[in-house]
Amino acid sequence: MKIAIVGAGPRGLMTMERLVAWQQRDHFPLTISIYDPAGIGGKVWQPTQPLALIMNTIPIQITLFTDRSVRLSGGPVTTGPNLYEWAHTIAADWLPQQSWPTQTALQQEAAQLHPRGYATRALYGAYTHWFYEYVTTHASAETEIHFSPMMVTDLQWQDDHTVLLQTAAGTTTFNGAVLALGYSENQLPADQQKLADHAAANKGLHYIPQRNPADADLSNIDNTDTVILRGLGLSFFDYTTLLTAGRGGTFTESAEHGLKYHPSGREPRILASSRSGFPYRAKGYNEKDDGEEDTPQFLTAARLAAWKKAGHVAGAEFWQLLQAEVEYVYYSLLVQREFSAIDLSQLQDQMRKTATPTAAAQAAGVPTAQLWQWPTILAPRKATDAAQYADYLLNYLIQDYQEAEKGTKTGPFTSALEVLRDMRDPIRQIVETGLLTDDDYDHVFLHEFQPANDFLSIGPPAHRIQELAALIAAGVVTIVGPDMTVSPTTGGFTVSSQAYSDRTYRGNVLIEARLPAVHYQTAINPLLRQMNAHGLLHGYVLHPSGQTVPTGAVTVNRQNAALITATGQELPNVALYGIPTEGYHWLTTASPRPDVNDVSLRETDALVAALIQHLS
């Protein structure tokens, strides 16, 4: 059995491990060939990347191993250390054997890593290298594993036992292939191409399209430049860090803003914003034990079963009940902490009965000022105006950090936002079983819930918010304002806020501070381009209100990731999963988490089970 794995990031490595685990139990000849031009870890998780870049998930919640909680598709459980356990047990002896320029720093980091702190992405990259070494070392004599740091440029499907892969070294024949490709940069849309062309035609201007910040060349940016960052999500924080602390700037404790920034003199001036004009919410300090999650009060197993039996749930009902889950936790902790005169048990009963926690809390006596306000939580700009924006934003960031530090089990606001992470499995079940109509999936899920979820639950570690406040106070970073627009102008770019017309600035460097959109038809990845040309890719298209809305996602069998071609044929020996399916699946970017029946670990075992059973 000869299997190719394209992509050596976490999903590719998990696929390798599951193949090896099945082989060790069932004893069949197995050859695995892994391809990735970036090396083990893939583009995102390289151990040599800048150490200023950190993860936004704590190390006790990062693993590549299965565990007893995972509902496998027949494969054996293979347990192993999570990132934190590895750092404190194995890394001390293993890291000194590596030759990376970051090796000494990673060894120090591993020794000091806090279970609820945030590891560098480079350290996780080292963990992926160790994982690859561990699996290959423990594979049986009947298994061969080869790694090639090469780009796969074409895949040709011959039949259900034969696949041809093309690299610079030639064509190789396999029985099956698993594609774990991650992000792909895209052809620039017309508006971005216009900006790129403007930069190329004018000396002193630079344009960086959407890409992984660690891969962006920032070497030609110096302290005489003014950099425009378009986007206030995770990539914004990465670029800001690389251009400030990554260039020698330092932070010290300050009574006024929590931190004070001390420039190194090598920083450019940074102008940034987005449509909302506010950065993603801080990740709360995680107080939960390994595998601990809030119990659903409204999106219960019984309610999900009823929806599945009916074959449908209204998008508005799903979103309202998810909001009720958030509010329920908020009021439960708020009343416990601050309103002893309110009968908490009675309030919780009423919240569950009515599924309208805010109305129940108000009736119970919670003051109006402390009621959960979705409009301003989702759109903070509604609480300010042009004259107050700068001061409001700075105070907002400080309060966001302070709330996050109260913790995910004791802080009412932070614990409430953490519910969005804890409810990922019920949410995913709704998507995977197709319970939403195309209208609701497009309008409610993709355009209402998804932006809200991103804004509230996948933000940076709290100290990044505190650092941003210090950078703004120091005058290094300016947040332009809501409804950001960028246009080419003589000698540079003009950036302004459409909401606050007096906030207009100029810069000479423009960076699209967002990861590439998932869109297989515009991807520049040569493998995706060739497969699309061969008719091997079938896009997921929605039809809301009779319209045709491409999502950019590739369609696969939801149960085993088998690729579905443009004609609807399912290829039993070609699997594709992860980020290229985002939109068809949901939240494919999340790292594997131990002890919660993690979806990535389930998916990997399921596709390996289907592949082996077909080829055996």
Coordinates of C-alpha atoms in Angstrom, one line a residue:
M1 CA 0.0 0.0 0.0
K2 CA 1.7 3.2 -1.2
I3 CA 0.1 6.4 0.2
A4 CA 1.1 10.0 -0.5
I5 CA 0.5 12.8 2.0
V6 CA 0.7 16.3 0.5
G7 CA 1.4 18.7 3.3
A8 CA 3.5 18.2 6.4
G9 CA 1.6 20.5 8.7
P10 CA -0.4 19.1 11.7
R11 CA -3.1 17.4 9.6
G12 CA -0.5 15.8 7.3
L13 CA 1.5 14.5 10.3
M14 CA -1.7 13.2 12.1
T15 CA -2.5 11.3 8.9
M16 CA 0.9 9.7 8.9
E17 CA 0.5 8.7 12.6
R18 CA -2.9 7.2 12.0
L19 CA -1.6 5.2 9.0
V20 CA 1.2 3.9 11.1
A21 CA -1.1 3.1 14.0
W22 CA -3.5 1.1 11.8
Q23 CA -0.5 -0.7 10.2
Q24 CA 1.0 -1.7 13.5
R25 CA -2.3 -3.3 14.5
D26 CA -3.3 -4.9 11.2
H27 CA 0.1 -5.7 9.7
F28 CA 0.2 -4.8 6.0
P29 CA 3.1 -3.5 3.9
L30 CA 2.9 0.3 3.9
T31 CA 4.9 3.0 2.2
I32 CA 4.2 6.7 3.1
S33 CA 5.6 9.5 1.1
I34 CA 5.2 13.0 2.6
Y35 CA 5.7 16.2 0.5
D36 CA 6.0 19.8 1.6
P37 CA 8.4 22.4 0.3
A38 CA 8.3 24.2 3.6
G39 CA 9.5 21.1 5.5
I40 CA 8.0 19.3 8.5
G41 CA 5.5 21.5 10.2
G42 CA 4.4 23.2 7.0
K43 CA 4.6 26.9 6.3
V44 CA 3.0 28.0 9.5
W45 CA 4.8 25.9 12.1
Q46 CA 8.5 26.3 11.3
P47 CA 10.9 26.2 14.3
T48 CA 13.1 28.8 12.7
Q49 CA 10.5 31.5 12.4
P50 CA 10.6 34.8 14.4
L51 CA 10.2 34.1 18.1
A52 CA 8.0 37.1 18.4
L53 CA 5.1 35.2 16.9
I54 CA 3.1 33.2 19.4
M55 CA 0.1 30.8 19.4
N56 CA -3.3 31.9 20.5
T57 CA -4.1 28.6 22.2
I58 CA -2.6 27.5 25.5
P59 CA -0.1 24.6 25.4
I60 CA -2.2 22.1 27.5
Q61 CA -4.8 22.4 24.7
I62 CA -2.4 21.5 21.9
T63 CA -1.7 17.9 20.8
L64 CA -1.2 15.7 17.8
F65 CA -2.0 12.4 19.6
T66 CA -5.4 10.7 20.0
D67 CA -6.7 9.9 23.4
R68 CA -9.6 8.0 25.1
S69 CA -12.1 10.8 24.5
V70 CA -11.8 10.5 20.7
R71 CA -14.5 8.5 19.0
L72 CA -12.3 6.8 16.4
S73 CA -13.5 5.0 13.3
G74 CA -11.8 1.8 14.2
G75 CA -8.3 2.9 14.6
P76 CA -6.2 2.2 17.7
V77 CA -5.7 4.9 20.3
T78 CA -2.1 6.2 20.4
T79 CA -1.5 8.5 23.4
G80 CA 1.3 10.9 23.8
P81 CA 2.3 14.2 25.4
N82 CA 0.5 17.5 24.6
L83 CA 2.7 20.5 23.8
Y84 CA 3.1 21.5 27.5
E85 CA 3.9 18.0 28.7
W86 CA 6.5 17.5 25.9
A87 CA 8.1 20.9 26.7
H88 CA 8.7 19.8 30.3
T89 CA 9.6 16.1 29.8
I90 CA 11.2 15.5 26.4
A91 CA 12.3 18.9 25.0
A92 CA 15.2 19.3 27.4
D93 CA 17.1 16.3 26.0
W94 CA 15.7 16.5 22.4
L95 CA 16.1 20.2 21.6
P96 CA 19.9 20.4 22.1
Q97 CA 20.3 17.8 19.4
Q98 CA 18.8 20.2 16.8
S99 CA 20.8 22.6 14.7
W100 CA 18.3 25.4 14.3
P101 CA 19.5 28.9 15.0
T102 CA 16.5 29.2 17.4
Q103 CA 17.5 26.0 19.4
T104 CA 18.9 27.7 22.5
A105 CA 16.0 30.1 22.8
L106 CA 13.5 27.3 22.3
Q107 CA 15.2 25.2 25.0
Q108 CA 14.9 28.1 27.4
E109 CA 11.3 28.7 26.4
A110 CA 10.4 25.0 26.9
A111 CA 11.8 24.9 30.4
Q112 CA 9.9 28.0 31.4
L113 CA 6.6 27.3 29.5
H114 CA 3.5 27.9 31.7
P115 CA 0.6 25.5 31.1
R116 CA -1.7 28.4 30.6
G117 CA 0.7 30.7 28.9
Y118 CA 1.3 30.9 25.1
A119 CA 4.1 29.1 23.3
T120 CA 5.9 30.6 20.3
R121 CA 4.8 29.1 17.0
A122 CA 8.5 28.1 16.6
L123 CA 8.2 25.8 19.7
Y124 CA 5.1 24.2 18.3
G125 CA 7.1 23.8 15.1
A126 CA 9.8 21.9 17.1
Y127 CA 7.0 19.7 18.6
T128 CA 5.9 18.8 15.1
H129 CA 9.4 17.8 14.2
W130 CA 9.7 15.7 17.3
F131 CA 6.3 14.1 16.5
Y132 CA 7.5 13.2 13.0
E133 CA 10.7 11.7 14.4
Y134 CA 8.8 9.8 17.1
V135 CA 6.3 8.3 14.7
T136 CA 8.9 7.2 12.2
T137 CA 11.1 5.8 14.9
H138 CA 8.2 3.7 16.3
A139 CA 6.9 2.5 13.0
S140 CA 7.2 -1.2 12.3
A141 CA 9.7 -2.9 10.0
E142 CA 6.9 -3.3 7.4
T143 CA 6.5 0.5 7.1
E144 CA 8.6 2.9 5.1
I145 CA 8.3 6.6 5.6
H146 CA 9.9 9.1 3.2
F147 CA 9.8 12.9 3.4
S148 CA 10.5 15.1 0.3
P149 CA 10.8 18.9 0.7
M150 CA 9.2 19.3 -2.7
M151 CA 6.1 20.9 -4.2
V152 CA 3.6 18.6 -5.7
T153 CA 2.5 20.3 -8.9
D154 CA -0.1 17.9 -10.3
L155 CA -2.3 15.0 -9.4
Q156 CA -3.8 12.7 -12.0
W157 CA -6.4 10.2 -11.0
Q158 CA -6.1 6.9 -13.0
D159 CA -8.4 4.6 -11.2
D160 CA -9.5 3.8 -7.6
H161 CA -6.2 2.2 -6.9
T162 CA -3.8 4.4 -8.9
V163 CA -2.9 8.1 -8.5
L164 CA 0.0 9.9 -10.2
L165 CA 1.7 12.8 -8.4
Q166 CA 4.0 15.2 -10.3
T167 CA 7.0 17.0 -8.6
A168 CA 10.2 18.5 -10.0
A169 CA 11.7 15.1 -9.7
G170 CA 9.2 13.5 -12.0
T171 CA 6.0 11.4 -11.7
T172 CA 5.4 8.9 -8.9
T173 CA 2.6 6.3 -8.7
F174 CA 0.6 5.8 -5.5
N175 CA -2.4 3.7 -4.5
G176 CA -3.9 6.7 -2.7
A177 CA -3.3 10.3 -1.7
V178 CA -4.3 12.5 1.2
L179 CA -4.2 16.3 0.6
A180 CA -3.6 18.4 3.7
L181 CA -2.7 21.6 2.0
G182 CA -3.4 24.4 4.4
Y183 CA -3.7 28.0 3.1
S184 CA -2.9 29.0 -0.4
E185 CA -2.2 32.5 -1.6
N186 CA -4.6 33.7 -4.3
Q187 CA -4.5 35.7 -7.5
L188 CA -5.2 39.3 -6.5
P189 CA -8.7 40.6 -7.1
A190 CA -9.0 43.7 -9.2
D191 CA -9.0 46.2 -6.4
Q192 CA -5.9 44.7 -4.8
Q193 CA -4.1 44.4 -8.1
K194 CA -4.6 48.1 -8.7
L195 CA -2.9 48.8 -5.4
A196 CA 0.0 46.4 -6.1
D197 CA 0.5 47.9 -9.6
H198 CA 0.6 51.4 -8.0
A199 CA 3.3 50.3 -5.6
A200 CA 5.3 48.6 -8.4
A201 CA 5.2 51.7 -10.5
N202 CA 6.3 54.2 -7.8
K203 CA 9.7 54.1 -6.1
G204 CA 9.6 53.9 -2.4
L205 CA 6.2 52.2 -2.2
H206 CA 5.6 48.6 -1.2
Y207 CA 2.6 46.3 -1.2
I208 CA 2.3 42.9 0.6
P209 CA -0.7 40.8 -0.3
Q210 CA -2.6 38.5 2.0
R211 CA -0.2 35.8 3.3
N212 CA 1.2 34.2 6.4
P213 CA 3.0 37.1 8.2
A214 CA 6.0 35.0 8.9
D215 CA 6.5 34.6 5.2
A216 CA 6.3 38.4 4.5
D217 CA 9.5 40.2 3.6
L218 CA 9.6 43.2 5.9
S219 CA 13.4 43.8 5.5
N220 CA 12.9 46.8 3.3
I221 CA 10.7 48.6 5.8
D222 CA 12.5 51.1 8.1
N223 CA 11.8 53.8 10.6
T224 CA 11.2 56.4 7.8
D225 CA 8.3 54.5 6.5
T226 CA 4.6 54.7 7.3
V227 CA 2.9 51.2 7.1
I228 CA -0.8 50.7 6.6
L229 CA -2.1 47.5 7.9
R230 CA -5.5 46.5 6.5
G231 CA -7.2 44.3 9.1
L232 CA -7.4 44.1 12.9
G233 CA -7.5 40.3 13.4
L234 CA -4.7 37.9 14.3
S235 CA -2.5 38.8 11.3
F236 CA -2.6 42.5 12.4
F237 CA -1.2 41.6 15.8
D238 CA 1.5 39.5 14.1
Y239 CA 2.7 42.3 11.8
T240 CA 2.5 44.8 14.6
T241 CA 4.6 42.6 16.8
L242 CA 7.2 41.9 14.1
L243 CA 7.5 45.7 13.4
T244 CA 7.8 46.8 17.0
A245 CA 8.9 44.3 19.7
G246 CA 10.3 42.2 16.9
R247 CA 12.7 45.1 16.1
G248 CA 14.0 45.6 19.6
G249 CA 11.2 47.6 21.2
T250 CA 10.4 46.8 24.8
F251 CA 7.5 47.0 27.2
T252 CA 7.7 47.9 30.9
E253 CA 5.0 48.0 33.6
S254 CA 3.0 51.3 33.8
A255 CA 0.4 52.4 36.2
E256 CA -1.4 54.5 33.5
H257 CA -2.0 51.9 30.7
G258 CA -0.7 48.7 32.2
L259 CA 2.4 48.8 29.9
K260 CA 4.6 51.5 28.5
Y261 CA 6.4 51.0 25.2
H262 CA 10.0 52.0 24.7
P263 CA 10.9 52.3 21.0
S264 CA 14.1 50.9 19.6
G265 CA 14.2 53.5 16.9
R266 CA 13.8 50.9 14.2
E267 CA 9.9 50.9 14.1
P268 CA 7.9 52.5 11.2
R269 CA 4.8 54.4 12.0
I270 CA 1.8 52.1 11.8
L271 CA -1.7 53.0 10.6
A272 CA -4.3 50.3 10.9
S273 CA -8.0 49.6 10.8
S274 CA -10.8 47.5 9.4
R275 CA -14.5 47.7 8.7
S276 CA -15.4 47.5 12.4
G277 CA -12.6 49.8 13.5
F278 CA -11.9 47.6 16.6
P279 CA -9.5 44.7 17.0
Y280 CA -10.6 41.1 17.9
R281 CA -11.5 40.6 21.5
A282 CA -8.7 39.3 23.8
K283 CA -8.5 35.6 24.7
G284 CA -9.4 35.2 28.3
Y285 CA -7.0 33.7 30.9
N286 CA -7.9 30.0 30.8
E287 CA -8.9 28.6 34.1
K288 CA -10.5 25.4 32.9
D289 CA -9.0 22.0 33.4
D290 CA -7.9 19.8 30.5
G291 CA -11.0 18.8 28.6
E292 CA -13.3 20.9 30.7
E293 CA -16.2 22.7 28.9
D294 CA -19.4 24.4 29.8
T295 CA -22.5 22.1 29.6
P296 CA -25.0 23.3 27.0
Q297 CA -28.2 24.6 28.5
F298 CA -30.1 25.2 25.2
L299 CA -28.1 23.5 22.4
T300 CA -28.5 20.2 24.2
A301 CA -28.0 16.7 22.8
A302 CA -31.8 16.3 23.0
R303 CA -32.5 19.5 21.1
L304 CA -29.9 18.6 18.4
A305 CA -31.4 15.1 18.1
A306 CA -34.8 16.7 17.5
W307 CA -33.5 19.0 14.9
K308 CA -31.7 16.2 13.1
K309 CA -34.9 14.1 13.2
A310 CA -36.8 17.0 11.7
G311 CA -34.0 17.6 9.2
H312 CA -34.0 21.4 9.7
V313 CA -33.5 24.2 12.1
A314 CA -34.2 27.9 11.4
G315 CA -31.0 30.0 11.4
A316 CA -32.6 32.6 13.6
E317 CA -33.5 29.9 16.2
F318 CA -30.0 28.5 16.2
W319 CA -28.4 31.9 16.6
Q320 CA -30.8 33.0 19.3
L321 CA -30.1 29.9 21.4
L322 CA -26.4 30.2 21.0
Q323 CA -26.7 33.7 22.2
A324 CA -28.7 32.4 25.1
E325 CA -25.9 30.0 26.0
V326 CA -23.5 33.0 26.3
E327 CA -25.9 35.1 28.3
Y328 CA -26.7 32.2 30.7
V329 CA -23.1 31.9 31.8
Y330 CA -22.7 35.6 32.1
Y331 CA -25.7 36.2 34.4
S332 CA -24.9 33.0 36.4
L333 CA -21.5 34.3 37.3
L334 CA -22.5 38.0 37.6
V335 CA -25.3 37.3 40.1
Q336 CA -23.1 34.9 42.1
R337 CA -20.4 37.6 42.3
E338 CA -22.3 40.8 42.8
F339 CA -26.0 40.3 43.5
S340 CA -26.4 38.0 46.5
A341 CA -30.0 39.2 47.0
I342 CA -31.1 37.5 43.7
D343 CA -31.9 33.8 44.0
L344 CA -29.4 32.4 41.5
S345 CA -31.1 29.0 41.3
Q346 CA -34.5 30.5 40.6
L347 CA -32.9 32.8 38.0
Q348 CA -31.2 29.9 36.2
D349 CA -34.5 28.0 36.1
Q350 CA -36.2 31.0 34.6
M351 CA -33.4 31.5 32.0
R352 CA -33.6 27.8 31.0
K353 CA -37.4 28.0 30.8
T354 CA -37.7 31.1 28.7
A355 CA -34.4 30.8 26.7
T356 CA -34.2 34.6 27.1
P357 CA -31.6 35.1 29.8
T358 CA -31.4 38.9 29.6
A359 CA -35.1 39.4 30.0
A360 CA -35.1 37.0 32.9
A361 CA -32.1 38.7 34.5
Q362 CA -33.7 42.1 34.1
A363 CA -36.9 40.9 35.7
A364 CA -34.9 39.4 38.6
G365 CA -33.3 42.8 39.3
V366 CA -30.0 43.0 37.4
P367 CA -29.4 46.7 36.7
T368 CA -29.8 47.9 33.2
A369 CA -26.1 49.1 33.1
Q370 CA -25.0 45.5 33.6
L371 CA -27.3 43.7 31.2
W372 CA -25.6 41.9 28.3
Q373 CA -25.8 44.2 25.2
W374 CA -25.3 42.3 22.0
P375 CA -25.4 45.5 19.7
T376 CA -22.5 47.2 21.3
I377 CA -20.6 44.1 22.1
L378 CA -20.7 43.1 18.5
A379 CA -20.2 46.6 17.2
P380 CA -18.4 48.8 19.8
R381 CA -18.5 51.7 17.4
K382 CA -22.1 52.2 18.3
A383 CA -21.0 53.4 21.7
T384 CA -18.8 56.2 20.4
D385 CA -18.4 58.8 17.7
A386 CA -15.7 60.7 15.8
A387 CA -14.9 63.1 18.6
Q388 CA -14.5 60.4 21.3
Y389 CA -13.2 57.5 19.1
A390 CA -9.5 57.8 20.0
D391 CA -10.0 58.0 23.8
Y392 CA -12.8 55.5 23.7
L393 CA -10.7 52.9 21.8
L394 CA -7.8 53.2 24.2
N395 CA -10.1 52.7 27.2
Y396 CA -11.8 49.9 25.4
L397 CA -8.5 48.0 24.9
I398 CA -7.5 48.5 28.6
Q399 CA -10.9 47.2 29.8
D400 CA -10.8 44.3 27.3
Y401 CA -7.5 43.2 28.8
Q402 CA -8.7 43.6 32.3
E403 CA -11.8 41.6 31.6
A404 CA -9.8 38.8 30.0
E405 CA -7.5 38.6 33.0
K406 CA -10.5 37.8 35.2
G407 CA -10.5 34.3 33.7
T408 CA -12.7 31.8 31.8
K409 CA -14.4 30.3 34.9
T410 CA -14.8 33.3 37.2
G411 CA -14.9 36.4 35.1
P412 CA -18.5 36.9 34.0
F413 CA -17.8 38.5 30.6
T414 CA -14.8 36.4 29.7
S415 CA -16.4 33.2 30.8
A416 CA -19.5 34.1 28.6
L417 CA -17.3 34.6 25.5
E418 CA -15.5 31.3 26.2
V419 CA -18.9 29.6 25.7
L420 CA -18.5 30.2 22.0
R421 CA -15.4 28.0 22.0
D422 CA -17.1 25.4 24.2
M423 CA -20.1 25.2 21.9
R424 CA -18.0 24.4 18.8
D425 CA -19.1 20.7 18.7
P426 CA -22.9 21.5 18.7
I427 CA -22.4 24.2 16.1
R428 CA -20.3 21.9 13.9
Q429 CA -23.0 19.2 14.1
I430 CA -25.6 21.7 12.8
V431 CA -23.3 22.5 9.8
E432 CA -22.2 18.9 9.1
T433 CA -25.7 17.5 9.1
G434 CA -27.0 20.2 6.7
L435 CA -29.7 21.4 9.1
L436 CA -29.6 25.0 7.8
T437 CA -31.2 26.1 4.5
D438 CA -28.9 27.8 2.0
D439 CA -30.6 31.1 2.8
D440 CA -29.9 30.6 6.6
Y441 CA -26.4 29.2 6.0
D442 CA -25.5 32.2 3.8
H443 CA -27.3 35.0 5.7
V444 CA -27.3 33.9 9.3
F445 CA -24.3 31.5 9.6
L446 CA -21.7 32.9 7.3
H447 CA -22.6 36.6 7.4
E448 CA -24.0 37.1 10.9
F449 CA -22.7 34.3 13.2
Q450 CA -19.3 33.8 11.7
P451 CA -18.1 37.4 11.9
A452 CA -19.4 37.6 15.4
N453 CA -17.7 34.4 16.4
D454 CA -14.4 35.5 14.9
F455 CA -14.5 38.9 16.6
L456 CA -15.4 37.5 20.0
S457 CA -13.7 34.1 20.3
I458 CA -10.6 33.8 18.2
G459 CA -8.7 36.9 19.2
P460 CA -5.1 37.2 20.5
P461 CA -3.7 36.4 23.9
A462 CA -4.7 39.2 26.3
H463 CA -1.2 40.6 26.7
R464 CA -1.3 41.5 23.0
I465 CA -4.2 43.8 23.6
Q466 CA -2.3 45.4 26.5
E467 CA 0.7 45.8 24.2
L468 CA -1.5 47.4 21.5
A469 CA -2.8 49.9 24.0
A470 CA 0.8 50.8 25.0
L471 CA 1.8 51.2 21.3
I472 CA -1.2 53.5 20.7
A473 CA -0.4 55.6 23.8
A474 CA 3.2 55.8 22.5
G475 CA 2.1 57.1 19.1
V476 CA 3.6 54.2 17.2
V477 CA 0.2 52.8 16.2
T478 CA -2.8 54.7 15.1
I479 CA -6.1 53.0 14.6
V480 CA -7.7 55.0 11.7
G481 CA -11.4 54.3 12.4
P482 CA -14.4 52.3 11.2
D483 CA -15.1 51.6 7.5
M484 CA -11.5 51.7 6.5
T485 CA -10.7 52.6 2.9
V486 CA -7.4 52.6 1.1
S487 CA -6.7 54.3 -2.3
P488 CA -3.6 55.0 -4.4
T489 CA -2.4 58.6 -4.4
T490 CA 0.6 60.5 -5.7
G491 CA 3.6 59.2 -3.9
G492 CA 1.8 56.8 -1.6
F493 CA -1.5 55.5 -0.3
T494 CA -4.3 57.3 1.4
V495 CA -6.1 55.6 4.2
S496 CA -9.2 57.0 5.8
S497 CA -12.3 56.1 7.9
Q498 CA -15.5 56.5 5.9
A499 CA -17.4 56.7 9.3
Y500 CA -15.1 59.6 10.6
S501 CA -14.2 61.6 7.5
D502 CA -11.6 63.8 9.4
R503 CA -9.4 60.7 10.1
T504 CA -7.4 60.6 6.9
Y505 CA -3.7 59.6 6.7
R506 CA -1.0 58.8 4.1
G507 CA 1.5 55.9 4.0
N508 CA 4.0 54.4 1.6
V509 CA 3.7 50.7 2.6
L510 CA 0.4 48.8 2.4
I511 CA 0.1 45.3 4.0
E512 CA -3.0 43.2 3.6
A513 CA -3.0 42.0 7.3
R514 CA -5.3 39.1 6.7
L515 CA -4.7 35.5 5.8
P516 CA -5.7 34.5 2.3
A517 CA -9.3 33.7 1.6
V518 CA -10.2 30.1 0.9
H519 CA -11.0 30.0 -2.8
Y520 CA -9.7 27.1 -4.8
Q521 CA -10.5 28.7 -8.2
T522 CA -8.2 31.7 -7.6
A523 CA -5.5 29.8 -5.5
I524 CA -2.0 30.1 -7.0
N525 CA -1.1 26.7 -5.6
P526 CA -0.1 24.7 -8.7
L527 CA -1.6 21.5 -7.4
L528 CA -5.0 23.0 -6.9
R529 CA -4.8 24.8 -10.3
Q530 CA -4.0 21.6 -12.1
M531 CA -6.6 19.5 -10.2
N532 CA -9.2 22.1 -11.1
A533 CA -8.1 22.0 -14.7
H534 CA -8.5 18.2 -14.7
G535 CA -12.1 18.5 -13.3
L536 CA -11.1 16.9 -10.0
L537 CA -12.5 19.7 -7.8
H538 CA -16.1 20.5 -7.1
G539 CA -16.9 23.8 -5.4
Y540 CA -19.4 24.2 -2.7
V541 CA -22.1 26.5 -4.0
L542 CA -25.0 28.0 -2.1
H543 CA -28.3 29.0 -3.7
P544 CA -30.0 31.5 -1.4
S545 CA -33.1 33.1 -2.7
G546 CA -32.4 31.5 -6.1
Q547 CA -29.0 33.1 -6.4
T548 CA -25.7 31.3 -7.1
V549 CA -23.1 32.0 -4.3
P550 CA -19.8 30.2 -4.6
T551 CA -18.2 29.7 -1.2
G552 CA -14.7 29.0 -2.5
A553 CA -14.6 25.7 -0.6
V554 CA -13.9 22.3 -2.1
T555 CA -16.6 19.7 -1.7
V556 CA -15.7 16.3 -0.2
N557 CA -17.5 13.4 1.5
R558 CA -18.3 14.8 4.9
Q559 CA -17.8 11.4 6.6
N560 CA -14.4 10.3 5.2
A561 CA -13.0 13.4 3.3
A562 CA -13.0 11.5 -0.1
L563 CA -12.7 14.0 -2.9
I564 CA -15.7 14.7 -5.1
T565 CA -15.0 15.7 -8.7
A566 CA -16.6 18.3 -10.8
T567 CA -19.0 15.7 -12.2
G568 CA -20.0 14.4 -8.7
Q569 CA -17.8 11.3 -8.8
E570 CA -16.4 10.3 -5.4
L571 CA -12.7 9.2 -5.5
P572 CA -12.3 6.6 -2.8
N573 CA -8.5 6.8 -2.9
V574 CA -8.0 10.6 -2.8
A575 CA -8.9 12.4 0.4
L576 CA -8.7 16.2 1.0
Y577 CA -9.4 17.9 4.3
G578 CA -8.7 21.0 6.3
I579 CA -8.6 24.6 5.2
P580 CA -9.5 24.2 1.5
T581 CA -12.9 22.9 2.7
E582 CA -13.6 25.9 4.9
G583 CA -17.1 27.0 4.2
Y584 CA -18.3 23.4 3.5
H585 CA -16.9 22.3 6.9
W586 CA -16.5 24.8 9.7
L587 CA -13.5 26.1 11.7
T588 CA -10.9 23.9 10.0
T589 CA -8.1 26.2 11.3
A590 CA -8.5 25.0 15.0
S591 CA -5.5 23.1 16.4
P592 CA -6.1 19.6 17.7
R593 CA -7.1 19.6 21.4
P594 CA -6.8 16.8 23.8
D595 CA -9.5 15.2 25.9
V596 CA -12.5 16.8 24.1
N597 CA -13.2 14.2 21.3
D598 CA -11.5 16.6 19.0
V599 CA -12.9 16.9 15.5
S600 CA -9.5 17.0 13.7
L601 CA -8.4 13.7 15.3
R602 CA -11.8 12.1 14.5
E603 CA -11.7 13.3 10.9
T604 CA -8.1 12.0 10.4
D605 CA -8.9 8.5 11.7
A606 CA -12.1 8.4 9.6
L607 CA -10.3 9.2 6.4
V608 CA -7.5 6.8 7.1
A609 CA -10.0 4.1 8.0
A610 CA -11.8 4.6 4.7
L611 CA -8.6 4.7 2.7
I612 CA -7.2 1.5 4.2
Q613 CA -10.5 -0.4 4.0
H614 CA -10.8 0.5 0.3
L615 CA -7.2 -0.4 -0.6
S616 CA -6.9 -3.5 1.5

